[in-house]
C-alpha cells in the first residue's frame, strides 16, 4: 500500500471522465511496464472515450536481466517489446508499429542533455509528435528517481520545444512512490498534482501490468538471479483505484 504520509495522497481527486478532456495523447515510456504502472488506467479511460493514443518507447528494455545466457540482449529486447505491445492492446491502444515508435536507446544508459545521441533521439521524438499531433503528451515526472525516467523527461522537453504549438504536458509517477528523496518531490510553484479515479478500469490496468511477465515473479528469464523483478510493495502502489499526475500550473 502507499505510505500514508505520501504527499501524492493529499492531491485532489478528479473523476474518471476527466480523462477524455486530455484529447488525443502520446505517452512517452522509459521502459516497457512504465505505461501500465504509471498510467494504465488513464490510457484505458482515454480509449474508452474514443481518444487516439500512441506511444514512444525510449529504452530497449534489455538490461533488466543483463547476465542471462538463455536470453541474448536482442532476445531480451524483443521479449520486452512484445510485452509492451500486449499491454497496450489490453488497454485498448493500437499496438501496430505505425502507432508505437521505438527509439532503441540502451536500457540504463539513456543520454541526457549534452550527451552523445541526445539531440538525435529528441529529433526522432519530435518527428513522431509532428506526425501524431497529440493534444497531450504523457511523460514521467521530471525527477522520478530513475535515471532513464529523468532522461526521458529531458528528451521529451527537448522535443517539445521543436514544435510550433507544443501539446499539453502531463507527468506521471512511477518510482517516486518508493524512492523519492525530499528534493525529488514536486514543489507547489512547478506542478499541480491530482489523483485520477481509475476504478472503472482498474482490472484492465492490472491485466496490462501482468502482460509484463518478465518483470513479475517468478519471471520468464530465470537464469539471472540478479535480474530485476517488481516487488510486491512496489506493485501495491499501482493496485489502487487512483493514479497520480502532475502538470505545470497555468499562469
GROMACS .gro file of C-alpha atoms in nm:
model
  251
    1UNK     CA    1   0.000   0.000   0.000
    2UNK     CA    2   0.104   0.361  -0.043
    3UNK     CA    3   0.270   0.530   0.251
    4UNK     CA    4   0.001   0.713   0.448
    5UNK     CA    5   0.217   1.026   0.459
    6UNK     CA    6   0.285   1.035   0.084
    7UNK     CA    7   0.217   1.386  -0.045
    8UNK     CA    8   0.057   1.231  -0.353
    9UNK     CA    9  -0.233   1.106  -0.142
   10UNK     CA   10  -0.324   1.463  -0.046
   11UNK     CA   11  -0.385   1.565  -0.407
   12UNK     CA   12  -0.745   1.638  -0.503
   13UNK     CA   13  -0.935   1.371  -0.693
   14UNK     CA   14  -1.072   1.411  -1.040
   15UNK     CA   15  -1.345   1.187  -1.183
   16UNK     CA   16  -1.279   0.922  -1.445
   17UNK     CA   17  -1.445   1.131  -1.717
   18UNK     CA   18  -1.171   1.395  -1.676
   19UNK     CA   19  -0.950   1.166  -1.888
   20UNK     CA   20  -1.145   1.246  -2.204
   21UNK     CA   21  -1.057   1.617  -2.169
   22UNK     CA   22  -0.692   1.537  -2.245
   23UNK     CA   23  -0.784   1.460  -2.605
   24UNK     CA   24  -0.556   1.268  -2.837
   25UNK     CA   25  -0.249   1.156  -2.645
   26UNK     CA   26   0.106   1.031  -2.693
   27UNK     CA   27   0.268   0.854  -2.398
   28UNK     CA   28   0.648   0.857  -2.374
   29UNK     CA   29   0.767   0.544  -2.192
   30UNK     CA   30   1.116   0.482  -2.045
   31UNK     CA   31   1.079   0.103  -2.012
   32UNK     CA   32   0.812  -0.150  -2.106
   33UNK     CA   33   0.583  -0.169  -1.798
   34UNK     CA   34   0.602   0.202  -1.706
   35UNK     CA   35   0.298   0.268  -1.924
   36UNK     CA   36   0.087   0.015  -1.736
   37UNK     CA   37   0.219   0.106  -1.392
   38UNK     CA   38   0.214   0.484  -1.418
   39UNK     CA   39  -0.094   0.549  -1.628
   40UNK     CA   40  -0.253   0.228  -1.749
   41UNK     CA   41  -0.584   0.344  -1.609
   42UNK     CA   42  -0.568   0.679  -1.785
   43UNK     CA   43  -0.479   0.512  -2.116
   44UNK     CA   44  -0.775   0.275  -2.084
   45UNK     CA   45  -1.009   0.564  -2.000
   46UNK     CA   46  -0.881   0.764  -2.297
   47UNK     CA   47  -0.951   0.474  -2.531
   48UNK     CA   48  -1.296   0.416  -2.378
   49UNK     CA   49  -1.368   0.781  -2.459
   50UNK     CA   50  -1.258   0.728  -2.819
   51UNK     CA   51  -0.942   0.937  -2.790
   52UNK     CA   52  -0.645   0.826  -3.003
   53UNK     CA   53  -0.340   0.708  -2.806
   54UNK     CA   54   0.008   0.646  -2.948
   55UNK     CA   55   0.330   0.551  -2.770
   56UNK     CA   56   0.704   0.614  -2.782
   57UNK     CA   57   0.942   0.377  -2.602
   58UNK     CA   58   1.280   0.535  -2.533
   59UNK     CA   59   1.487   0.245  -2.394
   60UNK     CA   60   1.522  -0.103  -2.538
   61UNK     CA   61   1.438  -0.267  -2.204
   62UNK     CA   62   1.721  -0.517  -2.247
   63UNK     CA   63   1.905  -0.472  -1.918
   64UNK     CA   64   1.658  -0.599  -1.660
   65UNK     CA   65   1.838  -0.935  -1.672
   66UNK     CA   66   2.180  -0.845  -1.814
   67UNK     CA   67   2.358  -1.167  -1.713
   68UNK     CA   68   2.118  -1.410  -1.877
   69UNK     CA   69   2.276  -1.665  -2.108
   70UNK     CA   70   1.943  -1.815  -2.216
   71UNK     CA   71   1.821  -1.480  -2.349
   72UNK     CA   72   2.062  -1.269  -2.552
   73UNK     CA   73   2.037  -0.889  -2.539
   74UNK     CA   74   1.842  -0.899  -2.865
   75UNK     CA   75   1.608  -1.168  -2.731
   76UNK     CA   76   1.551  -0.969  -2.412
   77UNK     CA   77   1.474  -0.659  -2.615
   78UNK     CA   78   1.226  -0.840  -2.838
   79UNK     CA   79   1.059  -1.002  -2.537
   80UNK     CA   80   1.013  -0.663  -2.368
   81UNK     CA   81   0.881  -0.510  -2.690
   82UNK     CA   82   0.630  -0.793  -2.727
   83UNK     CA   83   0.517  -0.747  -2.367
   84UNK     CA   84   0.468  -0.376  -2.429
   85UNK     CA   85   0.254  -0.440  -2.735
   86UNK     CA   86   0.047  -0.693  -2.539
   87UNK     CA   87  -0.006  -0.447  -2.253
   88UNK     CA   88  -0.106  -0.169  -2.492
   89UNK     CA   89  -0.358  -0.398  -2.660
   90UNK     CA   90  -0.508  -0.487  -2.319
   91UNK     CA   91  -0.554  -0.114  -2.257
   92UNK     CA   92  -0.724  -0.072  -2.593
   93UNK     CA   93  -0.429   0.105  -2.757
   94UNK     CA   94  -0.346   0.017  -3.117
   95UNK     CA   95  -0.010  -0.159  -3.087
   96UNK     CA   96   0.079  -0.164  -3.458
   97UNK     CA   97   0.425  -0.038  -3.544
   98UNK     CA   98   0.298   0.285  -3.700
   99UNK     CA   99   0.141   0.371  -3.365
  100UNK     CA  100   0.441   0.277  -3.149
  101UNK     CA  101   0.782   0.437  -3.203
  102UNK     CA  102   1.093   0.267  -3.065
  103UNK     CA  103   1.399   0.484  -3.006
  104UNK     CA  104   1.610   0.172  -2.924
  105UNK     CA  105   1.829   0.352  -2.669
  106UNK     CA  106   2.024   0.126  -2.434
  107UNK     CA  107   1.833   0.046  -2.118
  108UNK     CA  108   2.012   0.201  -1.822
  109UNK     CA  109   2.216   0.439  -2.037
  110UNK     CA  110   1.972   0.688  -2.187
  111UNK     CA  111   2.152   1.008  -2.284
  112UNK     CA  112   2.082   1.332  -2.104
  113UNK     CA  113   2.112   1.680  -2.245
  114UNK     CA  114   2.454   1.737  -2.397
  115UNK     CA  115   2.548   1.369  -2.419
  116UNK     CA  116   2.604   1.181  -2.747
  117UNK     CA  117   2.278   1.066  -2.903
  118UNK     CA  118   2.056   1.305  -2.710
  119UNK     CA  119   1.986   1.551  -2.992
  120UNK     CA  120   1.920   1.271  -3.240
  121UNK     CA  121   1.676   1.095  -3.006
  122UNK     CA  122   1.496   1.422  -2.930
  123UNK     CA  123   1.464   1.487  -3.305
  124UNK     CA  124   1.312   1.141  -3.360
  125UNK     CA  125   1.063   1.205  -3.082
  126UNK     CA  126   0.977   1.546  -3.226
  127UNK     CA  127   0.916   1.387  -3.567
  128UNK     CA  128   0.673   1.139  -3.415
  129UNK     CA  129   0.489   1.415  -3.231
  130UNK     CA  130   0.460   1.615  -3.553
  131UNK     CA  131   0.316   1.306  -3.720
  132UNK     CA  132   0.061   1.234  -3.445
  133UNK     CA  133  -0.016   1.596  -3.344
  134UNK     CA  134  -0.146   1.499  -3.000
  135UNK     CA  135  -0.336   1.730  -2.769
  136UNK     CA  136  -0.147   1.588  -2.470
  137UNK     CA  137   0.187   1.421  -2.405
  138UNK     CA  138   0.229   1.193  -2.104
  139UNK     CA  139   0.584   1.175  -1.971
  140UNK     CA  140   0.749   1.055  -1.648
  141UNK     CA  141   0.769   1.303  -1.362
  142UNK     CA  142   1.083   1.508  -1.429
  143UNK     CA  143   1.254   1.397  -1.106
  144UNK     CA  144   1.121   1.043  -1.092
  145UNK     CA  145   1.414   0.871  -0.917
  146UNK     CA  146   1.540   0.655  -1.202
  147UNK     CA  147   1.799   0.796  -1.442
  148UNK     CA  148   1.619   0.664  -1.751
  149UNK     CA  149   1.297   0.832  -1.639
  150UNK     CA  150   1.474   1.163  -1.593
  151UNK     CA  151   1.647   1.129  -1.928
  152UNK     CA  152   1.312   1.051  -2.091
  153UNK     CA  153   1.171   1.368  -1.937
  154UNK     CA  154   1.463   1.569  -2.076
  155UNK     CA  155   1.426   1.413  -2.420
  156UNK     CA  156   1.057   1.499  -2.423
  157UNK     CA  157   1.122   1.858  -2.319
  158UNK     CA  158   1.383   1.893  -2.595
  159UNK     CA  159   1.137   1.751  -2.848
  160UNK     CA  160   0.851   1.975  -2.741
  161UNK     CA  161   1.047   2.297  -2.792
  162UNK     CA  162   1.094   2.195  -3.156
  163UNK     CA  163   0.717   2.209  -3.217
  164UNK     CA  164   0.542   2.531  -3.320
  165UNK     CA  165   0.247   2.456  -3.090
  166UNK     CA  166   0.355   2.214  -2.816
  167UNK     CA  167   0.084   1.988  -2.673
  168UNK     CA  168  -0.022   1.982  -2.311
  169UNK     CA  169   0.237   1.805  -2.094
  170UNK     CA  170   0.115   1.582  -1.810
  171UNK     CA  171   0.365   1.391  -1.594
  172UNK     CA  172   0.309   1.053  -1.432
  173UNK     CA  173   0.471   0.892  -1.128
  174UNK     CA  174   0.645   0.554  -1.111
  175UNK     CA  175   0.948   0.532  -0.882
  176UNK     CA  176   0.873   0.847  -0.682
  177UNK     CA  177   0.625   0.640  -0.481
  178UNK     CA  178   0.909   0.445  -0.319
  179UNK     CA  179   1.244   0.608  -0.386
  180UNK     CA  180   1.186   0.982  -0.389
  181UNK     CA  181   1.414   1.198  -0.175
  182UNK     CA  182   1.250   1.517  -0.045
  183UNK     CA  183   1.412   1.718  -0.323
  184UNK     CA  184   1.263   1.485  -0.585
  185UNK     CA  185   0.905   1.571  -0.491
  186UNK     CA  186   0.706   1.838  -0.674
  187UNK     CA  187   0.713   2.193  -0.545
  188UNK     CA  188   0.393   2.394  -0.544
  189UNK     CA  189   0.523   2.650  -0.791
  190UNK     CA  190   0.626   2.393  -1.054
  191UNK     CA  191   0.340   2.143  -1.065
  192UNK     CA  192  -0.023   2.097  -0.977
  193UNK     CA  193  -0.096   1.742  -0.873
  194UNK     CA  194  -0.416   1.543  -0.892
  195UNK     CA  195  -0.541   1.190  -0.844
  196UNK     CA  196  -0.749   1.042  -1.124
  197UNK     CA  197  -1.026   0.796  -1.044
  198UNK     CA  198  -0.948   0.481  -1.241
  199UNK     CA  199  -1.178   0.245  -1.050
  200UNK     CA  200  -1.386   0.166  -1.364
  201UNK     CA  201  -1.075   0.032  -1.543
  202UNK     CA  202  -0.861  -0.092  -1.252
  203UNK     CA  203  -0.897  -0.457  -1.354
  204UNK     CA  204  -0.792  -0.367  -1.708
  205UNK     CA  205  -0.484  -0.190  -1.571
  206UNK     CA  206  -0.394  -0.494  -1.361
  207UNK     CA  207  -0.417  -0.717  -1.668
  208UNK     CA  208  -0.186  -0.480  -1.854
  209UNK     CA  209   0.067  -0.497  -1.571
  210UNK     CA  210   0.050  -0.877  -1.580
  211UNK     CA  211   0.135  -0.866  -1.951
  212UNK     CA  212   0.491  -0.781  -1.844
  213UNK     CA  213   0.563  -1.135  -1.733
  214UNK     CA  214   0.941  -1.098  -1.748
  215UNK     CA  215   0.923  -0.832  -1.474
  216UNK     CA  216   0.691  -1.021  -1.239
  217UNK     CA  217   0.781  -1.311  -1.012
  218UNK     CA  218   0.861  -1.586  -1.091
  219UNK     CA  219   0.960  -1.427  -1.423
  220UNK     CA  220   1.048  -1.577  -1.758
  221UNK     CA  221   1.423  -1.515  -1.758
  222UNK     CA  222   1.522  -1.747  -1.477
  223UNK     CA  223   1.899  -1.786  -1.529
  224UNK     CA  224   1.996  -1.444  -1.391
  225UNK     CA  225   1.941  -1.436  -1.012
  226UNK     CA  226   2.048  -1.071  -1.003
  227UNK     CA  227   1.783  -0.974  -1.257
  228UNK     CA  228   1.510  -0.721  -1.183
  229UNK     CA  229   1.160  -0.815  -1.073
  230UNK     CA  230   0.894  -0.575  -0.946
  231UNK     CA  231   0.848  -0.615  -0.571
  232UNK     CA  232   0.511  -0.674  -0.409
  233UNK     CA  233   0.544  -0.344  -0.223
  234UNK     CA  234   0.607  -0.161  -0.549
  235UNK     CA  235   0.314  -0.328  -0.722
  236UNK     CA  236   0.084  -0.235  -0.433
  237UNK     CA  237   0.112   0.133  -0.528
  238UNK     CA  238  -0.040   0.050  -0.865
  239UNK     CA  239  -0.325  -0.163  -0.735
  240UNK     CA  240  -0.506   0.146  -0.606
  241UNK     CA  241  -0.818   0.293  -0.772
  242UNK     CA  242  -0.640   0.621  -0.847
  243UNK     CA  243  -0.338   0.734  -1.048
  244UNK     CA  244  -0.131   1.043  -0.975
  245UNK     CA  245  -0.046   1.308  -1.232
  246UNK     CA  246   0.132   1.643  -1.230
  247UNK     CA  247   0.101   1.939  -1.459
  248UNK     CA  248   0.271   2.277  -1.468
  249UNK     CA  249   0.041   2.539  -1.314
  250UNK     CA  250  -0.134   2.770  -1.552
  251UNK     CA  251  -0.026   3.133  -1.525
   0.00000   0.00000   0.00000
